[in-house]
Short mmCIF file of C-alpha atoms and ligand atoms in Angstrom, two decimals:
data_model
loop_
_atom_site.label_atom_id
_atom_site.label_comp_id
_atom_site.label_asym_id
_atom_site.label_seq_id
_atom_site.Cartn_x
_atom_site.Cartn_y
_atom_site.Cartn_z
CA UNK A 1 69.60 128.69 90.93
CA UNK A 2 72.92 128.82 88.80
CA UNK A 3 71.43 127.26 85.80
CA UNK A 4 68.99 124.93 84.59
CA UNK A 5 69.32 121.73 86.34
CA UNK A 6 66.07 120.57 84.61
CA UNK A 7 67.35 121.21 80.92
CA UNK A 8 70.71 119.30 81.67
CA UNK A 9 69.20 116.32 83.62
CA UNK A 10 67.35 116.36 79.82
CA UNK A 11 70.78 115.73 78.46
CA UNK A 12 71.34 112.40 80.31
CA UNK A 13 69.18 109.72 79.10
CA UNK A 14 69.28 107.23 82.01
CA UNK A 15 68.03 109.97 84.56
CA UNK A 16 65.04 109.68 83.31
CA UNK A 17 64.28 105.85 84.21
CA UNK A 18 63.19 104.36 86.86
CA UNK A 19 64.11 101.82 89.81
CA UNK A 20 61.64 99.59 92.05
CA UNK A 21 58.98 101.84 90.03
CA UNK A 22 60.37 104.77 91.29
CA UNK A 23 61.88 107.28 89.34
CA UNK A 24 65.57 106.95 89.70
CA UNK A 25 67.46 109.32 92.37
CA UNK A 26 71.18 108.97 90.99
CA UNK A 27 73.67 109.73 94.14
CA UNK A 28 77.17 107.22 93.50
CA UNK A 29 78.37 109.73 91.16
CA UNK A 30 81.64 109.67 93.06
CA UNK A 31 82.15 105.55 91.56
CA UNK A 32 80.95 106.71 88.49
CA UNK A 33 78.74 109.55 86.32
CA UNK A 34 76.01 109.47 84.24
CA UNK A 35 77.07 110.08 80.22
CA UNK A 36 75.09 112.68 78.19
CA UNK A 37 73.17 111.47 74.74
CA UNK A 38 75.90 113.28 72.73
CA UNK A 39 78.40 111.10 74.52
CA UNK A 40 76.86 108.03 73.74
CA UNK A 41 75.86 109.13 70.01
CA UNK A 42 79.60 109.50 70.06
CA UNK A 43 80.69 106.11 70.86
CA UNK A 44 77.87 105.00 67.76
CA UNK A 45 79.49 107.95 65.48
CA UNK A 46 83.04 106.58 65.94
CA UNK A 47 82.22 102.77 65.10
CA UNK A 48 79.95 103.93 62.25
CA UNK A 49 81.99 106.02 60.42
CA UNK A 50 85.63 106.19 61.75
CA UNK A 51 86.79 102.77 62.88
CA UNK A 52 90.34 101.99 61.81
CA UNK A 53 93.12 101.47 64.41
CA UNK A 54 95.13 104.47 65.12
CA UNK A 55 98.79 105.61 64.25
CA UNK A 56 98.98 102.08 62.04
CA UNK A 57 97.14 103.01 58.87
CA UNK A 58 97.42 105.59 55.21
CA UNK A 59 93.58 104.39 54.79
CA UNK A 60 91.06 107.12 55.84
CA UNK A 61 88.93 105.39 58.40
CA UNK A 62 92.42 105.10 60.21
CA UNK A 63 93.34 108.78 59.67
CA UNK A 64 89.93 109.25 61.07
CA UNK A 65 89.94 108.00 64.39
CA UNK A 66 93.47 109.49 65.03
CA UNK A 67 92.27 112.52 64.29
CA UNK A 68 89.73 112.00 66.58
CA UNK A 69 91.99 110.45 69.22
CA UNK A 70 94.56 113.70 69.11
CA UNK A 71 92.03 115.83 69.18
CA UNK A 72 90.77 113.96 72.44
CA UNK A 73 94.49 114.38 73.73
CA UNK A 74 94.36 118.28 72.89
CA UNK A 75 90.55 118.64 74.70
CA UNK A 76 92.05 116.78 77.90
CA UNK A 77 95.89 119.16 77.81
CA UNK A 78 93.51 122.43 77.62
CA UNK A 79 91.19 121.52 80.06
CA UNK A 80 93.53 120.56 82.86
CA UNK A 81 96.02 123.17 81.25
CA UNK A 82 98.95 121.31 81.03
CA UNK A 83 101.98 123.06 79.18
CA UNK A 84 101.92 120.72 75.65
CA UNK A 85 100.24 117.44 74.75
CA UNK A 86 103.35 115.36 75.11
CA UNK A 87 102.47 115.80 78.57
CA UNK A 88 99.14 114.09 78.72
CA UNK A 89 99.12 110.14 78.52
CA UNK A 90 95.67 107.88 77.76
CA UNK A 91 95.63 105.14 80.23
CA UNK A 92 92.67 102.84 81.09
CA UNK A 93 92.05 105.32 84.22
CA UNK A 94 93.50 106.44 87.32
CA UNK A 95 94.46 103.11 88.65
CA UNK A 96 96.72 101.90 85.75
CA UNK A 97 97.81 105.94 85.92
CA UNK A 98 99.32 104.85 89.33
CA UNK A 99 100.40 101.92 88.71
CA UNK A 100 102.46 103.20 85.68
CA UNK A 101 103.91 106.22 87.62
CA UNK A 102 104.54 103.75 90.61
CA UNK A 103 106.34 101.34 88.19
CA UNK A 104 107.98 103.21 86.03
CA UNK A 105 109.11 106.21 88.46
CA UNK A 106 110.20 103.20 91.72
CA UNK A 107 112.27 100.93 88.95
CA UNK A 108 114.17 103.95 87.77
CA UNK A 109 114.79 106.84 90.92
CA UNK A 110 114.01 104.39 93.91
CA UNK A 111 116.63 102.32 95.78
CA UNK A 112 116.22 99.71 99.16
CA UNK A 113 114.88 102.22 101.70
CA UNK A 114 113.55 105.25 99.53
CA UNK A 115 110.06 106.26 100.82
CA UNK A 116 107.26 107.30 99.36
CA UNK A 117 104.62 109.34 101.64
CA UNK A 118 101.26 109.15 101.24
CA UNK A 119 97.68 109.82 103.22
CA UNK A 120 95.54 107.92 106.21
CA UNK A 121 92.38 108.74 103.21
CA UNK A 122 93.63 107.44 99.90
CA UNK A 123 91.99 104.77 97.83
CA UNK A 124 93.38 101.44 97.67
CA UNK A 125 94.69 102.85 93.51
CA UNK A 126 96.93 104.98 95.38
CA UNK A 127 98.21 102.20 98.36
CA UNK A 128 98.81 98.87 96.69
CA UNK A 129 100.90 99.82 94.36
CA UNK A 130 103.61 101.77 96.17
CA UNK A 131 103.18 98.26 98.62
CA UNK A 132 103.97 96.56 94.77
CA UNK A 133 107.05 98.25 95.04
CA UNK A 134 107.85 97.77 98.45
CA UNK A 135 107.94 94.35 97.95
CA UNK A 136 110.09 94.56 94.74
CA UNK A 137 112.16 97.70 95.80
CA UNK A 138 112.37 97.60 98.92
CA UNK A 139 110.96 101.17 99.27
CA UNK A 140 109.29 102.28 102.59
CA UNK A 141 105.54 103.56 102.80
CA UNK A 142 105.14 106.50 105.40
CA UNK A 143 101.33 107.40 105.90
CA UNK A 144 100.35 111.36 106.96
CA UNK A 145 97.61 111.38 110.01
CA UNK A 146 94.22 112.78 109.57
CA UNK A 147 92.39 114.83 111.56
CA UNK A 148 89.17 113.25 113.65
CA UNK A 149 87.42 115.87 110.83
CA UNK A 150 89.09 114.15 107.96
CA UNK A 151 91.69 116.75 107.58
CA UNK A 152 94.96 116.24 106.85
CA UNK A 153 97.85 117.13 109.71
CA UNK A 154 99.91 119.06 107.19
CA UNK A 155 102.46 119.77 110.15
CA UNK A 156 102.80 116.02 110.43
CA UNK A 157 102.89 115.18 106.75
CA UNK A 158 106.21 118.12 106.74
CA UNK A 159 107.41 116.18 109.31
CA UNK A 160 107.28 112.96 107.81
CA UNK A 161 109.58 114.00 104.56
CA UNK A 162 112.94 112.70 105.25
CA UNK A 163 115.88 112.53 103.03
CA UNK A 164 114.77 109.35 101.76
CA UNK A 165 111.45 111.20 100.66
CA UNK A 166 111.57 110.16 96.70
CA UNK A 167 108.10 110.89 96.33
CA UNK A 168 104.47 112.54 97.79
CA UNK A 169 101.87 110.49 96.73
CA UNK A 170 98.02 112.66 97.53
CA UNK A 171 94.88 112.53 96.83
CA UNK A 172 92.93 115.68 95.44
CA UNK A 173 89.85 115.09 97.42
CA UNK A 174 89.00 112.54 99.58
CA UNK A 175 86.10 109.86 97.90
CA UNK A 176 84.97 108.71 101.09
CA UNK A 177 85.29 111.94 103.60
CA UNK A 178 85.27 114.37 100.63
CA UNK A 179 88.09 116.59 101.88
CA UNK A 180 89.78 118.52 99.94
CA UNK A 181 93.67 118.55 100.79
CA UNK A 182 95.46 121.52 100.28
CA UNK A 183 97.29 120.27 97.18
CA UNK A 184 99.23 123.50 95.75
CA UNK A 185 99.95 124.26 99.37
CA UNK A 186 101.43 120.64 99.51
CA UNK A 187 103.78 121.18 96.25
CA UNK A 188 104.67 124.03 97.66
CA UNK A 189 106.25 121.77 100.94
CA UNK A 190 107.42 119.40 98.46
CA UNK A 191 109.42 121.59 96.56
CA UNK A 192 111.38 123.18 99.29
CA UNK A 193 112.68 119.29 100.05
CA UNK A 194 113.06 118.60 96.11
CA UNK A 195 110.30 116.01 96.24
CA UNK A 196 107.78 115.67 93.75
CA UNK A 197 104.41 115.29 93.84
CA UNK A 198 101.61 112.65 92.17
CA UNK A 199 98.08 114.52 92.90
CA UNK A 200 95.03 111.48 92.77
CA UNK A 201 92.38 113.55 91.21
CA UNK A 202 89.89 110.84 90.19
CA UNK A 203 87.64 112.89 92.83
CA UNK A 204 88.40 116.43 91.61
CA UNK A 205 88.52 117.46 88.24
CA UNK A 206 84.76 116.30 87.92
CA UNK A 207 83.97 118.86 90.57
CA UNK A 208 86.60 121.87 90.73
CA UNK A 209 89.04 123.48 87.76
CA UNK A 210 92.45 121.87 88.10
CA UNK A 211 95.15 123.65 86.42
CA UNK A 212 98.11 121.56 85.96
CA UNK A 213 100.56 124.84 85.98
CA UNK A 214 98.94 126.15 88.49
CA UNK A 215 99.18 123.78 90.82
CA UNK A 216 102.82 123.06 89.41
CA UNK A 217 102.75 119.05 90.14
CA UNK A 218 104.87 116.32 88.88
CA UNK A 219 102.33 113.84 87.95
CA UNK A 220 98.43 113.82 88.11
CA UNK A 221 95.73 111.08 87.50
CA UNK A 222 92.33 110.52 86.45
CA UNK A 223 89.42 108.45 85.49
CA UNK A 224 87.13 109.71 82.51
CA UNK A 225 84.23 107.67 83.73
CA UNK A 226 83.88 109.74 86.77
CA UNK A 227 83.39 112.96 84.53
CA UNK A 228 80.68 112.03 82.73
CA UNK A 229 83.24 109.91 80.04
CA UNK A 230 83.31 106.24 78.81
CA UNK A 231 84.75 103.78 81.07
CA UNK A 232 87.91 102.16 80.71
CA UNK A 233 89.66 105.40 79.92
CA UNK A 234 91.92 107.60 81.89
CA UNK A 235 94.76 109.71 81.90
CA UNK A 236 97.86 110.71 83.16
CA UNK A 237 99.32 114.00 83.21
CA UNK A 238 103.14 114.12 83.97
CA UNK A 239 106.00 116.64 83.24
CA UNK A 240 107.33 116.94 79.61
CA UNK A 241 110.99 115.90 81.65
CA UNK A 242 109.20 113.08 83.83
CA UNK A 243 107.86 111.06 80.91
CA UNK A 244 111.37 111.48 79.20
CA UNK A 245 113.22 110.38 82.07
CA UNK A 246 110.91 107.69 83.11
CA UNK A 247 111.13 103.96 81.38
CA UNK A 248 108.01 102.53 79.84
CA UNK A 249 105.10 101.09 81.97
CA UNK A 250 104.23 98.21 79.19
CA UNK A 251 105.91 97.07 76.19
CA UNK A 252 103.98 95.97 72.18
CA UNK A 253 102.97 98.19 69.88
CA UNK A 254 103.26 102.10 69.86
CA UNK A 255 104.95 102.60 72.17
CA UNK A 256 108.36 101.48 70.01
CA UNK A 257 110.63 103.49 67.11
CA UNK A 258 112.36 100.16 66.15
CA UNK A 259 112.48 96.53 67.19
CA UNK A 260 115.32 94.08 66.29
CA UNK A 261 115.70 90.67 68.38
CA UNK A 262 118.60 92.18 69.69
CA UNK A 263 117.49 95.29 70.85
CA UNK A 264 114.34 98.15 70.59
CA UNK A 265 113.92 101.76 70.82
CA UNK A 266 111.07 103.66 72.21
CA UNK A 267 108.64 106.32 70.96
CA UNK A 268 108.60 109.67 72.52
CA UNK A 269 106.18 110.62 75.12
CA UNK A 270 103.54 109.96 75.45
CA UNK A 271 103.26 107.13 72.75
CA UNK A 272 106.27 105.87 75.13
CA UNK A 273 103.68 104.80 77.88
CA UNK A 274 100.69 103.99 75.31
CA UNK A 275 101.72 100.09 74.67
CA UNK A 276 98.87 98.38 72.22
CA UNK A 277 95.70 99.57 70.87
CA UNK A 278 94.12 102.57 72.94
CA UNK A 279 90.50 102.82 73.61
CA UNK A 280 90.16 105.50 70.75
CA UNK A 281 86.69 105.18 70.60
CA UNK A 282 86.27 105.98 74.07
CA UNK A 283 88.86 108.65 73.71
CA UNK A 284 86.85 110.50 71.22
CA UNK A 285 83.99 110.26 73.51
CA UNK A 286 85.93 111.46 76.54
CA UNK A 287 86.74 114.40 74.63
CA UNK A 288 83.19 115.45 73.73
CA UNK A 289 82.29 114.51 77.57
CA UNK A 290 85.27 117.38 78.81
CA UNK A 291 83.87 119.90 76.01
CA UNK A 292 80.41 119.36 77.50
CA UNK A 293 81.56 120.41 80.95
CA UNK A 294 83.15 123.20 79.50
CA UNK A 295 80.47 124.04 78.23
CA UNK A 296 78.23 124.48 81.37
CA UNK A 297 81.34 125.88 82.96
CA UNK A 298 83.31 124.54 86.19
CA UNK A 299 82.78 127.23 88.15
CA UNK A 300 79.16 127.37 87.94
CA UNK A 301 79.25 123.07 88.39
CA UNK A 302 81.12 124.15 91.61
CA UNK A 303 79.02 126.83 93.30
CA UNK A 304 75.76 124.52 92.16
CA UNK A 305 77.47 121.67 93.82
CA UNK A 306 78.56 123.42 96.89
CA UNK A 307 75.02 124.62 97.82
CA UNK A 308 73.79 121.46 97.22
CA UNK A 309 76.04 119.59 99.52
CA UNK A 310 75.25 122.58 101.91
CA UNK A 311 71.38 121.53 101.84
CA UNK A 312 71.95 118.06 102.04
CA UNK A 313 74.48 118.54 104.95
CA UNK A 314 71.76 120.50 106.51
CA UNK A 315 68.75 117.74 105.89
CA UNK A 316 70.99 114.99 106.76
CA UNK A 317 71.81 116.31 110.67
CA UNK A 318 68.28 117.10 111.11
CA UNK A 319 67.68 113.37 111.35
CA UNK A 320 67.82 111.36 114.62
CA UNK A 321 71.03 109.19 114.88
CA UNK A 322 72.28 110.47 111.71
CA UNK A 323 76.13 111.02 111.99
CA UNK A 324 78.57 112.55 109.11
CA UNK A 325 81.70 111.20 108.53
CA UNK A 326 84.12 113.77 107.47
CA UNK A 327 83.36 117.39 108.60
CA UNK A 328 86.66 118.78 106.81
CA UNK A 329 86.03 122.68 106.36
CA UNK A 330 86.86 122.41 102.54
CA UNK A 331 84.60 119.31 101.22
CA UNK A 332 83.87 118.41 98.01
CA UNK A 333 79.96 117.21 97.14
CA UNK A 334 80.15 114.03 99.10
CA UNK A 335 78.72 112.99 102.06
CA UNK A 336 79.06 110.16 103.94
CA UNK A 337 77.49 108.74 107.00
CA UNK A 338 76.19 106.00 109.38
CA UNK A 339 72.43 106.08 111.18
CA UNK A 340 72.63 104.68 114.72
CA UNK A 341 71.40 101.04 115.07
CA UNK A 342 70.86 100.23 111.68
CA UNK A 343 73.92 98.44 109.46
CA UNK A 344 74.77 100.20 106.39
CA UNK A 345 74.09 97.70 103.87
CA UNK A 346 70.46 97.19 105.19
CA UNK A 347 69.85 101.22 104.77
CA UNK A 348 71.26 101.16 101.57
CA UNK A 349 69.28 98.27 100.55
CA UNK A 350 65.83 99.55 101.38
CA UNK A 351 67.11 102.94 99.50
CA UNK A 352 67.40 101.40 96.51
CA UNK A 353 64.20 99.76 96.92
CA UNK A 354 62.58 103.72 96.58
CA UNK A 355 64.95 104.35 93.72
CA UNK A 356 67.54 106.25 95.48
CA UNK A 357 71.13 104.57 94.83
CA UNK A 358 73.71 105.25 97.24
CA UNK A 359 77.12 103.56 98.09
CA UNK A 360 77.39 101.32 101.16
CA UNK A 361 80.88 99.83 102.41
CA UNK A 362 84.94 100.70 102.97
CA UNK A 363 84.96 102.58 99.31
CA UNK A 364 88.16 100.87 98.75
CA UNK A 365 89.56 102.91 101.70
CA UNK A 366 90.15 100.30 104.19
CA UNK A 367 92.96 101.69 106.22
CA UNK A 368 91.09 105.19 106.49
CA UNK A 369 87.79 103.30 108.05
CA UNK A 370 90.56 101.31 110.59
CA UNK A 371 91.84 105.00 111.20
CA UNK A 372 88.39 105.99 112.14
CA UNK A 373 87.45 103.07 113.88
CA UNK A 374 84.56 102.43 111.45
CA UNK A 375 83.32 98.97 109.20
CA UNK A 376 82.15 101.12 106.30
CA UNK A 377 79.52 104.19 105.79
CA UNK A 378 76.96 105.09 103.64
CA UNK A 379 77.95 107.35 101.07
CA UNK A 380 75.74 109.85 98.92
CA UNK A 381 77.69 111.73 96.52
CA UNK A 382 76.42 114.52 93.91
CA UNK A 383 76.77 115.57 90.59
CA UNK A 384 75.80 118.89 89.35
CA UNK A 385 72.90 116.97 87.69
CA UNK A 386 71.27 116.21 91.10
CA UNK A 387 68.61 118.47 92.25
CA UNK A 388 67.70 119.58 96.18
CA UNK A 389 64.12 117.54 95.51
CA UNK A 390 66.70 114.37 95.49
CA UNK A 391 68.09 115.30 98.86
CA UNK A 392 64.61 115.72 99.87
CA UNK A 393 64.23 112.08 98.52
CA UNK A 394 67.46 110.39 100.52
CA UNK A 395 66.48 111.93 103.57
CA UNK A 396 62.69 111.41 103.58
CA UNK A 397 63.94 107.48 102.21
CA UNK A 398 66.18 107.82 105.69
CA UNK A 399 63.51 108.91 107.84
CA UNK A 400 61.10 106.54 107.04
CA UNK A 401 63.58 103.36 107.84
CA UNK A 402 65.02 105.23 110.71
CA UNK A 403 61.05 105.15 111.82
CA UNK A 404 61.14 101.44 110.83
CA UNK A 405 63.98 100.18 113.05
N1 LIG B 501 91.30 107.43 93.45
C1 LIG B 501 90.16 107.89 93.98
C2 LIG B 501 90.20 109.01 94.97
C3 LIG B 501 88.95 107.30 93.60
O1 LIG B 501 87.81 107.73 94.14
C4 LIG B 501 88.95 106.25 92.65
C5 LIG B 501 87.67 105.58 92.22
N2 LIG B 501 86.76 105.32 93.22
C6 LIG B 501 90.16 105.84 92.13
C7 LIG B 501 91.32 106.45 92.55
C8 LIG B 501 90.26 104.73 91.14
O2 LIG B 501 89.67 105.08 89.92
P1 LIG B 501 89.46 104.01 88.77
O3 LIG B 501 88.76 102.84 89.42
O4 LIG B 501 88.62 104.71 87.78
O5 LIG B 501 90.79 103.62 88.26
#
């Protein structure tokens, strides 16, 4: 054991509740986490004693929650180790993070026939809105083939950049096959063709240390909800030069130096892209969720995780019928699957009816389950909270309906 899964699971109050009078066995953390009690004291802290809008105000409660709110922008810059904290931009999560790139970056560098190359396994945030744009661009969508394994043909995604390539649109890891793609290797390709790169990482900074620099991308998304944060908060991280060059997303407040009737200026980045009032409050939170997870330390979340999906992996083939979707080499702590002759939604059903929540469906991936010739799967995904007695739960809950059909 890598550390105390016991004493943590203390840390998150819901864990300890049950469902259908069965103690709850948490596995969707890949739609969203579990918040420890010092993130939801938070939340109570901020409205309590620090609740004034922020950037507006001289008064102190306003001075408060910016301070907060900065701070929450420096915690988020250090832990994905971005260069400066112009760099990192609060959105509402990694969809609107998307949505703004694919809005701001299409209006401004994208002409009628410019393509934008993305993956058979991303999430619907990362394939309607480049189709947004296609219909007000005109841009083309090109689409790199997967594996039957889930992996991605990195030959054919080369082969795919063109001259028209404007921009390589990738997810980190995979929510529904839990790949992970080769991402530096992939800015690496991108480069050589002066393309840049958007890495979807709603799916891996929860899991694995991403270092902005490292990885030397353009742009780079995610969702505070999915690690262990408040919802409706997310960010972007783009390139000092990026967010200068780019237009804003959103117009109102914030996000302007002056207005006349006639004409307004903008802010600099990243108040540029911050139209209207933020969710500070959740900000502040978000902040104490990242220093949390620093706290425990990502490697050790990773090598906990890894042997974890290992075991399950392991208890999941041993049952009859019992197929894995996405057998990628490198795989992130999600599994997900389909049991022969019984429909997904029915064994995810009578799972939550022992207390063990899973996801059942496309997981807003509806191309990749046409790709692999699929409706939907069942999908059990892990947090470094869940414990190898929980996998025992799932797949003695599995054997038992398997036994029913
Ligand atoms: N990308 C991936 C890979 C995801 O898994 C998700 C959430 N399921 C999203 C994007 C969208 O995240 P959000 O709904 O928090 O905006």
């Amino acid at each position: 054991m890598f550390f105390d899964v016991h004493k943590i699971r203390a840390d998150f109050p819901i864990l300890s509740r049950e469902v259908h009078g069965h103690p709850l066995v948490y596995l969707d953390n890949a739609a969203t986490t579990q918040k420890t009690r010092r993130v939801l004291e938070k939340i109570t802290e901020v409205y309590t004693t620090a609740n004034g809008n922020v950037h507006r105000g001289v008064h102190s409660l306003s001075q408060a929650a910016t301070n907060l709110f900065e701070a929450s922008r420096e915690t988020v810059r250090r832990f994905i180790n971005a260069a400066s904290i112009n760099e990192i931009v609060f959105t509402k999560g990694t969809t609107e993070a998307i949505n703004l790139v694919a809005s701001s970056f299409c209006s401004s560098q994208c002409g009628e026939g410019d393509e934008v190359l993305i993956t058979a396994m991303e999430h619907h945030s990362n394939i309607v809105p480049w189709q947004l744009q296609r219909e007000r661009m005109g841009i083309q969508l090109k689409v790199a083939p997967i594996s039957p394994a889930g992996e991605l043909l990195m030959g054919e995604l080369e082969k795919l950049i063109s001259g028209k390539t404007k921009l390589i649109a990738v997810t980190h890891v995979s929510n529904v096959l839990g790949t992970i793609n080769p991402v530096g290797e992939i800015v690496k390709i991108a480069r050589q063709h002066g393309v840049p790169v958007l890495i979807d990482a709603a799916q891996s900074v929860p899991h694995t240390r991403v270092d902005v620099q490292a990885l030397d991308c353009d742009f780079l998304t995610f969702s505070a909800h999915k690690v262990y944060g408040p919802t409706g908060v997310g960010v972007l991280y783009a390139k000092e030069e990026w967010l200068n060059a780019l237009p804003p997303y959103q117009g109102g407040g914030e996000m302007i130096e002056s207005v006349t009737f006639e004409e307004t200026t903008y802010n600099r980045s990243p108040f540029k892209f911050e139209a209207g009032t933020p969710d500070y409050v959740g900000i502040a939170a978000f902040g104490t969720a990242l220093d949390y997870l620093t706290a425990i330390g990502l490697e050790r979340i990773e090598r906990y995780e890894k042997e974890l999906l290992d075991y399950a992996t392991e208890r999941l083939l041993a049952i009859p019928g019992l197929r894995i979707i996405g057998t990628a080499k490198e795989k992130s702590s999600v599994v997900s699957f389909l049991v022969e002759g019984i429909h997904p939604y029915d064994l995810g059903t009578l799972l939550d009816g022992m207390g063990i929540a899973v996801r059942t469906g496309h997981h807003c991936a509806e191309p990749l389950m046409h790709t692999l010739g699929i409706d939907g799967t069942l999908r059990a995904s892990f947090a470094f909270y869940n414990t190898r007695e929980e996998v025992d739960r799932l797949a003695e809950g599995i054997e038992r309906i398997v036994k029913m059909f």
